[in-house]
Structures are given as structure tokens and as C-alpha cells.
Short mmCIF file of C-alpha atoms and ligand atoms in Angstrom, two decimals:
data_model
loop_
_atom_site.label_atom_id
_atom_site.label_comp_id
_atom_site.label_asym_id
_atom_site.label_seq_id
_atom_site.Cartn_x
_atom_site.Cartn_y
_atom_site.Cartn_z
CA UNK A 1 73.66 -38.67 -180.98
CA UNK A 2 70.72 -40.57 -179.36
CA UNK A 3 67.14 -39.29 -179.75
CA UNK A 4 65.79 -37.52 -176.74
CA UNK A 5 63.19 -39.73 -175.10
CA UNK A 6 59.68 -38.25 -175.40
CA UNK A 7 58.05 -37.77 -172.03
CA UNK A 8 54.30 -38.09 -171.79
CA UNK A 9 52.56 -35.66 -169.48
CA UNK A 10 49.14 -36.23 -168.01
CA UNK A 11 48.82 -32.52 -167.29
CA UNK A 12 49.43 -30.57 -170.45
CA UNK A 13 47.15 -27.53 -170.08
CA UNK A 14 46.83 -24.65 -167.62
CA UNK A 15 43.16 -25.52 -167.11
CA UNK A 16 44.06 -29.12 -166.10
CA UNK A 17 46.66 -27.87 -163.61
CA UNK A 18 44.04 -25.56 -162.10
CA UNK A 19 41.57 -28.43 -161.86
CA UNK A 20 44.01 -30.58 -159.91
CA UNK A 21 44.92 -27.64 -157.67
CA UNK A 22 41.23 -26.90 -157.03
CA UNK A 23 40.64 -30.49 -155.94
CA UNK A 24 43.60 -30.24 -153.60
CA UNK A 25 42.32 -26.97 -152.09
CA UNK A 26 38.93 -28.59 -151.55
CA UNK A 27 40.61 -31.37 -149.60
CA UNK A 28 42.29 -28.86 -147.32
CA UNK A 29 39.10 -26.75 -147.20
CA UNK A 30 40.60 -23.55 -148.55
CA UNK A 31 39.08 -23.50 -152.03
CA UNK A 32 36.82 -20.53 -151.34
CA UNK A 33 39.49 -18.21 -149.91
CA UNK A 34 42.43 -18.90 -152.18
CA UNK A 35 42.75 -17.76 -155.81
CA UNK A 36 45.16 -18.89 -158.52
CA UNK A 37 47.90 -17.01 -160.32
CA UNK A 38 49.02 -18.26 -163.73
CA UNK A 39 50.24 -21.89 -163.56
CA UNK A 40 53.57 -22.57 -165.21
CA UNK A 41 55.23 -25.80 -166.27
CA UNK A 42 58.81 -26.49 -165.24
CA UNK A 43 59.91 -29.17 -167.74
CA UNK A 44 63.29 -29.62 -166.15
CA UNK A 45 61.61 -31.27 -163.15
CA UNK A 46 58.36 -32.24 -164.93
CA UNK A 47 56.20 -30.28 -162.55
CA UNK A 48 53.49 -27.64 -162.72
CA UNK A 49 53.63 -24.74 -160.27
CA UNK A 50 50.23 -23.19 -159.50
CA UNK A 51 50.65 -19.92 -157.56
CA UNK A 52 48.16 -19.36 -154.71
CA UNK A 53 46.99 -15.80 -154.03
CA UNK A 54 44.77 -14.10 -151.46
CA UNK A 55 41.87 -11.78 -152.32
CA UNK A 56 44.33 -8.87 -152.67
CA UNK A 57 46.32 -10.92 -155.19
CA UNK A 58 49.24 -11.25 -152.76
CA UNK A 59 51.17 -14.50 -153.06
CA UNK A 60 50.50 -17.11 -150.36
CA UNK A 61 52.47 -20.03 -151.78
CA UNK A 62 52.01 -22.65 -154.48
CA UNK A 63 50.63 -26.06 -155.32
CA UNK A 64 53.15 -28.25 -157.10
CA UNK A 65 51.84 -31.01 -159.36
CA UNK A 66 53.77 -33.88 -160.92
CA UNK A 67 53.06 -33.37 -164.65
CA UNK A 68 53.54 -37.06 -165.42
CA UNK A 69 51.27 -38.53 -162.75
CA UNK A 70 49.02 -35.52 -161.94
CA UNK A 71 49.73 -36.12 -158.23
CA UNK A 72 50.41 -33.29 -155.81
CA UNK A 73 54.08 -33.07 -154.81
CA UNK A 74 53.42 -32.55 -151.12
CA UNK A 75 57.05 -31.88 -150.20
CA UNK A 76 57.15 -28.89 -152.54
CA UNK A 77 53.59 -27.64 -152.00
CA UNK A 78 53.02 -24.88 -149.43
CA UNK A 79 51.69 -26.47 -146.23
CA UNK A 80 48.06 -25.88 -145.24
CA UNK A 81 49.14 -24.39 -141.89
CA UNK A 82 51.29 -21.80 -143.64
CA UNK A 83 48.48 -20.85 -146.03
CA UNK A 84 46.10 -20.46 -143.09
CA UNK A 85 48.52 -18.31 -141.15
CA UNK A 86 49.10 -16.04 -144.12
CA UNK A 87 45.34 -15.75 -144.75
CA UNK A 88 44.67 -14.72 -141.17
CA UNK A 89 47.60 -12.30 -141.25
CA UNK A 90 46.24 -10.72 -144.42
CA UNK A 91 43.02 -9.71 -142.68
CA UNK A 92 44.89 -8.23 -139.76
CA UNK A 93 47.14 -6.18 -141.99
CA UNK A 94 44.22 -4.91 -144.03
CA UNK A 95 42.25 -3.49 -141.15
CA UNK A 96 45.12 -1.90 -139.26
CA UNK A 97 46.18 0.04 -142.34
CA UNK A 98 43.19 2.35 -141.94
CA UNK A 99 43.66 5.42 -139.81
CA UNK A 100 40.36 7.00 -138.87
CA UNK A 101 40.67 9.61 -136.17
CA UNK A 102 37.03 9.80 -135.08
CA UNK A 103 34.20 7.26 -135.38
CA UNK A 104 31.90 7.96 -138.32
CA UNK A 105 28.23 8.81 -137.98
CA UNK A 106 26.33 7.00 -140.70
CA UNK A 107 23.92 8.93 -142.89
CA UNK A 108 21.80 5.90 -143.79
CA UNK A 109 18.05 6.14 -143.31
CA UNK A 110 15.99 3.26 -142.03
CA UNK A 111 15.94 0.82 -144.93
CA UNK A 112 13.90 -2.23 -145.84
CA UNK A 113 15.09 -4.15 -148.89
CA UNK A 114 13.32 -6.97 -150.69
CA UNK A 115 15.68 -9.50 -152.30
CA UNK A 116 18.81 -11.51 -151.80
CA UNK A 117 20.84 -10.06 -148.95
CA UNK A 118 24.18 -10.49 -150.72
CA UNK A 119 23.03 -8.31 -153.63
CA UNK A 120 21.50 -5.79 -151.26
CA UNK A 121 24.62 -5.73 -149.08
CA UNK A 122 26.70 -5.04 -152.18
CA UNK A 123 24.55 -1.96 -152.84
CA UNK A 124 24.98 -0.74 -149.27
CA UNK A 125 27.70 1.90 -148.78
CA UNK A 126 30.97 0.83 -147.19
CA UNK A 127 31.18 1.45 -143.40
CA UNK A 128 27.61 2.72 -143.09
CA UNK A 129 26.36 0.31 -140.40
CA UNK A 130 27.19 0.21 -136.66
CA UNK A 131 25.95 -3.23 -135.58
CA UNK A 132 24.91 -6.45 -137.31
CA UNK A 133 22.51 -8.73 -135.47
CA UNK A 134 20.99 -11.67 -137.27
CA UNK A 135 19.99 -15.29 -137.28
CA UNK A 136 20.64 -17.02 -140.59
CA UNK A 137 18.40 -19.49 -142.44
CA UNK A 138 18.93 -23.03 -141.13
CA UNK A 139 20.84 -25.61 -143.02
CA UNK A 140 18.68 -28.62 -143.70
CA UNK A 141 20.47 -31.62 -145.13
CA UNK A 142 17.32 -33.18 -146.55
CA UNK A 143 17.34 -32.25 -150.21
CA UNK A 144 13.56 -31.79 -150.31
CA UNK A 145 13.76 -28.94 -147.76
CA UNK A 146 17.13 -27.44 -148.42
CA UNK A 147 18.01 -24.59 -150.73
CA UNK A 148 21.66 -25.59 -150.53
CA UNK A 149 23.10 -28.56 -152.38
CA UNK A 150 25.59 -29.31 -149.65
CA UNK A 151 26.72 -28.07 -146.27
CA UNK A 152 29.84 -26.66 -147.97
CA UNK A 153 27.65 -24.58 -150.27
CA UNK A 154 25.71 -23.33 -147.26
CA UNK A 155 28.95 -22.30 -145.53
CA UNK A 156 30.13 -20.56 -148.67
CA UNK A 157 26.91 -18.54 -148.74
CA UNK A 158 27.32 -17.57 -145.07
CA UNK A 159 30.95 -16.64 -145.73
CA UNK A 160 29.80 -14.18 -148.40
CA UNK A 161 27.25 -12.65 -146.01
CA UNK A 162 29.96 -12.26 -143.35
CA UNK A 163 32.38 -10.76 -145.89
CA UNK A 164 29.86 -8.22 -147.21
CA UNK A 165 28.74 -7.39 -143.68
CA UNK A 166 32.36 -6.72 -142.77
CA UNK A 167 32.57 -4.25 -145.64
CA UNK A 168 29.47 -2.29 -144.61
CA UNK A 169 30.27 -2.37 -140.88
CA UNK A 170 32.09 0.55 -139.29
CA UNK A 171 35.58 0.05 -137.91
CA UNK A 172 35.71 -1.87 -134.63
CA UNK A 173 31.96 -2.49 -134.49
CA UNK A 174 30.15 -5.72 -133.62
CA UNK A 175 28.52 -8.60 -135.44
CA UNK A 176 26.31 -10.75 -133.22
CA UNK A 177 25.14 -14.02 -134.76
CA UNK A 178 22.35 -16.11 -133.24
CA UNK A 179 23.04 -19.72 -134.20
CA UNK A 180 22.90 -23.27 -132.82
CA UNK A 181 23.91 -26.77 -133.90
CA UNK A 182 21.52 -28.41 -136.32
CA UNK A 183 19.96 -31.81 -135.69
CA UNK A 184 19.61 -34.04 -138.71
CA UNK A 185 16.94 -36.59 -137.91
CA UNK A 186 17.60 -40.21 -138.75
CA UNK A 187 16.08 -41.32 -142.00
CA UNK A 188 15.22 -44.85 -140.79
CA UNK A 189 15.43 -46.99 -137.65
CA UNK A 190 18.82 -48.32 -138.74
CA UNK A 191 20.53 -44.98 -139.16
CA UNK A 192 21.71 -42.59 -136.49
CA UNK A 193 20.65 -39.00 -136.15
CA UNK A 194 23.46 -36.51 -136.54
CA UNK A 195 24.26 -33.08 -135.21
CA UNK A 196 26.22 -30.52 -137.18
CA UNK A 197 28.18 -28.07 -135.03
CA UNK A 198 27.29 -25.10 -137.22
CA UNK A 199 28.51 -22.41 -134.75
CA UNK A 200 32.04 -23.83 -134.73
CA UNK A 201 32.22 -23.77 -138.52
CA UNK A 202 30.89 -20.21 -138.51
CA UNK A 203 33.60 -19.21 -136.05
CA UNK A 204 36.32 -20.05 -138.54
CA UNK A 205 34.53 -18.03 -141.24
CA UNK A 206 34.35 -14.96 -138.99
CA UNK A 207 38.05 -15.15 -138.18
CA UNK A 208 39.04 -15.66 -141.81
CA UNK A 209 36.85 -12.76 -142.90
CA UNK A 210 38.47 -10.21 -140.61
CA UNK A 211 36.65 -10.37 -137.27
CA UNK A 212 38.00 -10.89 -133.74
CA UNK A 213 36.16 -13.23 -131.39
CA UNK A 214 34.71 -11.44 -128.36
CA UNK A 215 32.16 -13.65 -126.59
CA UNK A 216 29.85 -16.61 -126.70
CA UNK A 217 26.60 -15.82 -124.97
CA UNK A 218 24.15 -18.63 -124.27
CA UNK A 219 20.52 -17.85 -124.79
CA UNK A 220 18.80 -20.22 -122.34
CA UNK A 221 15.16 -21.14 -122.88
CA UNK A 222 12.87 -22.70 -120.28
CA UNK A 223 13.25 -26.49 -120.00
CA UNK A 224 10.11 -27.45 -121.88
CA UNK A 225 11.37 -25.65 -124.96
CA UNK A 226 13.64 -28.39 -126.34
CA UNK A 227 11.36 -31.43 -126.08
CA UNK A 228 10.00 -30.93 -129.57
CA UNK A 229 13.43 -31.99 -130.91
CA UNK A 230 12.81 -35.51 -129.56
CA UNK A 231 16.33 -35.59 -128.10
CA UNK A 232 16.67 -37.38 -124.79
CA UNK A 233 13.39 -39.34 -125.03
CA UNK A 234 15.08 -42.68 -125.65
CA UNK A 235 17.40 -42.19 -122.69
CA UNK A 236 14.56 -41.07 -120.49
CA UNK A 237 12.82 -44.42 -121.15
CA UNK A 238 15.81 -46.85 -121.08
CA UNK A 239 18.48 -45.09 -118.96
CA UNK A 240 21.43 -46.86 -120.60
CA UNK A 241 24.82 -45.19 -120.50
CA UNK A 242 26.07 -43.92 -123.88
CA UNK A 243 22.50 -43.23 -124.93
CA UNK A 244 22.49 -40.03 -122.93
CA UNK A 245 21.52 -37.00 -124.99
CA UNK A 246 20.70 -33.72 -123.30
CA UNK A 247 17.67 -31.80 -124.49
CA UNK A 248 19.00 -28.64 -126.14
CA UNK A 249 17.62 -25.53 -124.46
CA UNK A 250 20.30 -23.06 -125.54
CA UNK A 251 21.29 -21.19 -128.63
CA UNK A 252 24.50 -19.24 -129.14
CA UNK A 253 24.93 -15.57 -129.58
CA UNK A 254 28.42 -15.40 -131.08
CA UNK A 255 29.89 -11.94 -130.63
CA UNK A 256 32.60 -10.71 -133.02
CA UNK A 257 34.23 -7.34 -133.56
CA UNK A 258 35.49 -6.06 -136.91
CA UNK A 259 39.26 -6.02 -136.66
CA UNK A 260 40.85 -2.74 -135.71
CA UNK A 261 43.79 -1.43 -133.74
CA UNK A 262 41.44 0.87 -131.77
CA UNK A 263 40.41 0.07 -128.20
CA UNK A 264 36.67 -0.03 -127.39
CA UNK A 265 37.28 3.06 -125.32
CA UNK A 266 38.09 4.98 -128.51
CA UNK A 267 34.45 4.68 -129.68
CA UNK A 268 33.26 6.25 -126.44
CA UNK A 269 35.89 8.96 -126.00
CA UNK A 270 35.83 10.06 -129.63
CA UNK A 271 32.09 9.68 -130.31
CA UNK A 272 31.08 12.92 -132.11
CA UNK A 273 27.89 13.35 -130.02
CA UNK A 274 28.44 13.15 -126.25
CA UNK A 275 24.71 13.55 -125.61
CA UNK A 276 23.99 10.31 -127.54
CA UNK A 277 26.66 8.49 -125.51
CA UNK A 278 24.97 9.70 -122.33
CA UNK A 279 21.53 8.56 -123.56
CA UNK A 280 22.94 5.12 -124.42
CA UNK A 281 24.12 4.29 -120.88
CA UNK A 282 22.80 0.97 -119.63
CA UNK A 283 20.75 1.02 -116.45
CA UNK A 284 21.10 -1.21 -113.36
CA UNK A 285 19.67 -4.71 -113.67
CA UNK A 286 21.62 -5.52 -116.83
CA UNK A 287 22.67 -9.11 -117.61
CA UNK A 288 25.97 -9.73 -115.81
CA UNK A 289 26.82 -13.25 -117.04
CA UNK A 290 26.82 -14.91 -120.44
CA UNK A 291 23.67 -16.91 -119.60
CA UNK A 292 20.67 -15.00 -120.87
CA UNK A 293 17.37 -16.54 -119.82
CA UNK A 294 14.74 -15.41 -122.29
CA UNK A 295 11.49 -17.07 -123.37
CA UNK A 296 11.40 -18.02 -127.04
CA UNK A 297 8.90 -16.31 -129.27
CA UNK A 298 6.38 -17.86 -131.66
CA UNK A 299 4.84 -16.33 -134.72
CA UNK A 300 2.21 -18.28 -136.60
CA UNK A 301 3.34 -16.69 -139.85
CA UNK A 302 7.10 -17.25 -139.53
CA UNK A 303 8.77 -20.49 -138.35
CA UNK A 304 11.99 -19.05 -136.91
CA UNK A 305 11.59 -15.70 -135.19
CA UNK A 306 13.71 -14.64 -132.23
CA UNK A 307 12.12 -12.70 -129.36
CA UNK A 308 12.21 -8.92 -129.47
CA UNK A 309 13.60 -9.00 -125.92
CA UNK A 310 16.69 -10.81 -127.23
CA UNK A 311 17.11 -8.32 -130.08
CA UNK A 312 16.72 -5.39 -127.73
CA UNK A 313 19.30 -6.70 -125.28
CA UNK A 314 21.87 -7.17 -128.05
CA UNK A 315 21.12 -3.76 -129.54
CA UNK A 316 21.26 -2.00 -126.18
CA UNK A 317 24.60 -3.58 -125.20
CA UNK A 318 26.36 -3.29 -128.57
CA UNK A 319 25.23 0.03 -130.07
CA UNK A 320 24.60 3.69 -129.26
CA UNK A 321 21.34 5.60 -129.67
CA UNK A 322 20.97 6.72 -133.33
CA UNK A 323 23.29 3.95 -134.59
CA UNK A 324 22.36 1.86 -137.64
CA UNK A 325 21.55 -1.80 -136.93
CA UNK A 326 21.59 -4.24 -139.83
CA UNK A 327 19.81 -7.60 -140.08
CA UNK A 328 20.55 -9.18 -143.47
CA UNK A 329 18.03 -11.98 -142.72
CA UNK A 330 15.21 -9.73 -141.59
CA UNK A 331 12.41 -12.34 -141.36
CA UNK A 332 9.41 -10.81 -139.64
CA UNK A 333 11.45 -7.69 -138.77
CA UNK A 334 12.17 -8.33 -135.07
CA UNK A 335 15.57 -6.58 -135.22
CA UNK A 336 13.95 -3.51 -136.80
CA UNK A 337 11.25 -3.39 -134.16
CA UNK A 338 13.83 -3.67 -131.36
CA UNK A 339 16.04 -1.03 -132.98
CA UNK A 340 13.22 1.48 -133.41
CA UNK A 341 12.05 0.95 -129.80
CA UNK A 342 15.60 1.78 -128.68
CA UNK A 343 15.93 4.83 -130.95
CA UNK A 344 18.38 3.19 -133.32
CA UNK A 345 18.01 3.14 -137.11
CA UNK A 346 17.53 -0.20 -138.88
CA UNK A 347 18.42 -1.87 -142.18
CA UNK A 348 16.51 -5.09 -142.91
CA UNK A 349 16.78 -7.36 -145.92
CA UNK A 350 14.39 -10.24 -146.64
CA UNK A 351 13.99 -12.30 -149.75
CA UNK A 352 10.57 -13.91 -149.13
CA UNK A 353 7.61 -11.74 -150.02
CA UNK A 354 5.38 -13.36 -147.40
CA UNK A 355 7.82 -12.31 -144.65
CA UNK A 356 8.32 -8.86 -146.13
CA UNK A 357 4.52 -8.49 -145.91
CA UNK A 358 4.75 -9.31 -142.19
CA UNK A 359 7.25 -6.45 -141.77
CA UNK A 360 4.98 -4.10 -143.75
CA UNK A 361 2.10 -4.94 -141.43
CA UNK A 362 4.08 -4.83 -138.19
CA UNK A 363 6.00 -1.64 -138.91
CA UNK A 364 2.76 0.33 -138.52
CA UNK A 365 2.96 -0.47 -134.79
CA UNK A 366 6.62 0.58 -134.41
CA UNK A 367 5.59 4.14 -133.79
CA UNK A 368 8.12 5.75 -136.11
CA UNK A 369 8.26 9.51 -135.92
CA UNK A 370 7.83 11.83 -138.88
CA UNK A 371 11.55 12.54 -138.97
CA UNK A 372 12.34 8.82 -139.21
CA UNK A 373 12.31 8.22 -142.92
CA UNK A 374 12.03 4.67 -144.28
CA UNK A 375 13.72 3.84 -147.54
CA UNK A 376 12.03 0.88 -149.33
CA UNK A 377 14.11 -1.01 -151.89
CA UNK A 378 12.56 -3.22 -154.63
CA UNK A 379 9.11 -2.97 -153.06
CA UNK A 380 6.13 -0.63 -152.62
CA UNK A 381 6.07 1.30 -149.37
CA UNK A 382 3.04 0.66 -147.16
CA UNK A 383 1.08 3.62 -145.80
CA UNK A 384 2.56 4.49 -142.44
CA UNK A 385 1.12 6.78 -139.82
CA UNK A 386 3.30 9.92 -139.31
CA UNK A 387 5.51 8.86 -142.17
CA UNK A 388 7.31 10.13 -145.16
CA UNK A 389 8.70 7.42 -147.44
CA UNK A 390 11.57 7.34 -149.88
CA UNK A 391 11.88 5.04 -152.89
C1 LIG B 401 15.96 -17.45 -139.13
S1 LIG B 401 15.01 -16.40 -140.10
C2 LIG B 401 15.17 -14.84 -139.33
C3 LIG B 401 13.99 -14.49 -138.47
C4 LIG B 401 14.09 -13.13 -137.80
N1 LIG B 401 15.20 -13.08 -136.87
C5 LIG B 401 12.79 -12.81 -137.05
O1 LIG B 401 12.82 -12.69 -135.81
O2 LIG B 401 11.75 -12.73 -137.71
C6 LIG B 401 15.96 -16.22 -141.55
C7 LIG B 401 15.29 -15.38 -142.63
O3 LIG B 401 16.23 -15.18 -143.68
C8 LIG B 401 15.52 -15.16 -144.92
N2 LIG B 401 16.51 -15.44 -145.97
C9 LIG B 401 17.07 -16.62 -146.31
N3 LIG B 401 17.96 -16.46 -147.30
C10 LIG B 401 18.00 -15.12 -147.58
C11 LIG B 401 18.74 -14.33 -148.50
N4 LIG B 401 19.62 -14.88 -149.35
N5 LIG B 401 18.54 -13.00 -148.50
C12 LIG B 401 17.64 -12.42 -147.65
N6 LIG B 401 16.90 -13.13 -146.77
C13 LIG B 401 17.08 -14.47 -146.73
C14 LIG B 401 14.45 -16.22 -144.75
O4 LIG B 401 13.38 -16.01 -145.64
C15 LIG B 401 14.06 -16.02 -143.28
O5 LIG B 401 12.97 -15.14 -143.16
#
């Protein structure tokens, strides 16, 4: 009887198999949405099988690794397209399972929270918000300015905000995101500047996190507005083809709806307060197309505010009177101001004290009524005229 030949494996431990599988998922850009089951070795074929699961621990497929070489066995590994299809399907299934018969009226008070929005969102009750409108912090690729180590890390952070917002948003309600591509300036004369198409990457995150795409609205600013970016100056001087670069004067408002099997009409027909529906009707002179011409706004104390006119238009078109409007990146509080002017409640989160102080100062002018309680989280309430406060 001959001795059985000893076979040397490069992958001998579960943790090594997971490492290889993680690298593979990074390559196909699914590492943040796919989880692992327990990897098992199959020593008949000298392979490791690493099960891939979705957030509900349902099986999506597997990564198969050659134990001897540590290479992925592509023929036996579940294809990226199949994983993506199953992930998208999972979200659809999850939201249609619910069977609410009437839309809920939230019992949240106006809220202003100091701190990281993901933590604050996690403390916010499920399905307690009726609209999300926000503009996120910009991604800046220069390490000296950026909080994020990489663009991938930035996208991961935004994914978490979208996921938590989905949890707190009521069924079938809207998330409107103000966002535009980011220009990375060239670092020297010999390098090119680069644009990152942030809105298109965000789109994928929204879809994967259980939203349906509704609209892309273009916020158009007057022509002078984009010159500060420096784009188009070279072309303006030299007029060579290929050098053409338009001056950006638009930003996107990406409109998504939390997945549901209900028609929009359901929210109107079944709204528990017909009087509020009546009060929320939009008057003549509304914006008919998806080009919204609005002047930008400047605030000497905050570098990236949006105009209250923009916030008000979004709030008016995508919520009812008395609804709760959330802005997880509250900044100077523009969304809250717009919401209170339109008789909606607001929830604002902001992690920088200097911007929270702007909200504390500005809120005194929002003319809140005595009945409109403000709940302050992780911060002292300012004295407000007419106001009771909760802690
Ligand atoms: C683009 S600004 C929003 C400005 C706001 N729309 C306005 O009109 O004032 C983004 C804001 O998000 C805040 N921010 C960034 N990361 C945050 C986080 N993790 N949690 C809460 N706020 C955050 C920043 O401090 C900044 O004020």
C-alpha cells in the first residue's frame, strides 16, 4: 500500500478563507452589503466554500477558493450579476411584506440633536419621519481636508445614513438628496483635474438600500455662480477642441421613494386628517419642469448652506402640513427653518458645535408657537420666545 501524498494548502484556516473572500468582494464592490456564513473546506476537491449572505442572513451564493493556490475559482463562484440581482430583490421583498392599512401620523416633536447623525438616527423611532431632505458633507480627496480616508469609506458612510434614514422613514415616503459631482483640483501643472460623479454612485446606494428612483431635478443657479470653480477658463482663453469644459451651474436634487406596494394616491386617500390634506394643496405658479432656477445662498458662518427657498419647495411638494421633515446633516438649520415656515415639524442633526450654535441663534426667528415643542438632544436648549422645551 503506497503512502497517501500529503497535500499542502495555502488556505488552512477559516479566517484566511474569509480574508481572500473579502478581497474578492472588494474587487466586485459588494464588500459592504454581503456578509459571510461559516466557510467550509471540501478536501475532496481542495476548495474552500465561503457562503455569502444578505443582511437578513439569507443565502445569496458562495465564493469558492482553491485551497492550494488561494485563487478564486471563478467558474464555481456565484457571479456578481446574480449577487446584485438577489440583493435588489431582497429589498423589494422586505418592503412589500408590510401591510399597513392607513398612513401613520408621527408623534415626534421638533427635535435638534447634537452629534453624529448615524448614532442619532439609530435612536430615532422606526417609521417616525415623513420626508428626508439633506445635502451631505462633501468628499474631499485631499487628505489634509478630508475626514474620510478614501472615497470608498465616504460612500460607506453615506450608505449607512441612507440605510438608517430608510428605517426611520414612513412607508412610501420620499428622500430628496441635494448633491453634485465633486471637482478635484490638479495638484501640479503636470497633473489633470478630476471630477467624481458622486450622484451616480449615490444612486446605486439608494437602490441597494430599498428606495425607488423617482426624479432628478436640476437646481440651476445664475451663470456667474460657477466661475469660482475655475472650470472653463482655459477653454475661454485658447478655444481648442477637447479642452472644452462647461462651467457647472447646476446641482442635483435626487428624488427617491421608500419602496412600497402602495400607490402615491394611497397616501392622499387614506390620510387620517382630510383637513391637513386640504391645507397642503399646492397653489398655481408651481414649478412645472425639473429645472428649478433658484439663487444660491451664502452664509458667512457656514461654507455650504442651501437656500431656504430650495428647502421650502422640496418640503411643499413632498410632504403634508404637520409632517415630520428630517435633515441628518442639519448645518445652519435651513431645512428646519423651511419646515417651520410651512407648518411641518423638523428633526435636525448636526455634529459641529459651531453650526449647532447657528441653529440655536436662528431658531429664535422661526416664530415657533407655544404648542410647538422642541426636543434638544445632547445639548442645552436656548431660551426661545413662546417656547416650552424638552430635554
Ligand atoms: C453640506 S452641509 C449642510 C448645510 C445645510 N443644508 C444648510 O443649509 O445649512 C453638511 C453638514 O453636515 C455636517 N455633518 C458632517 N458629518 C456629519 C455627521 N456624521 N453627523 C451630523 N452632521 C454631520 C457638517 O458639519 C455640515 O454642517
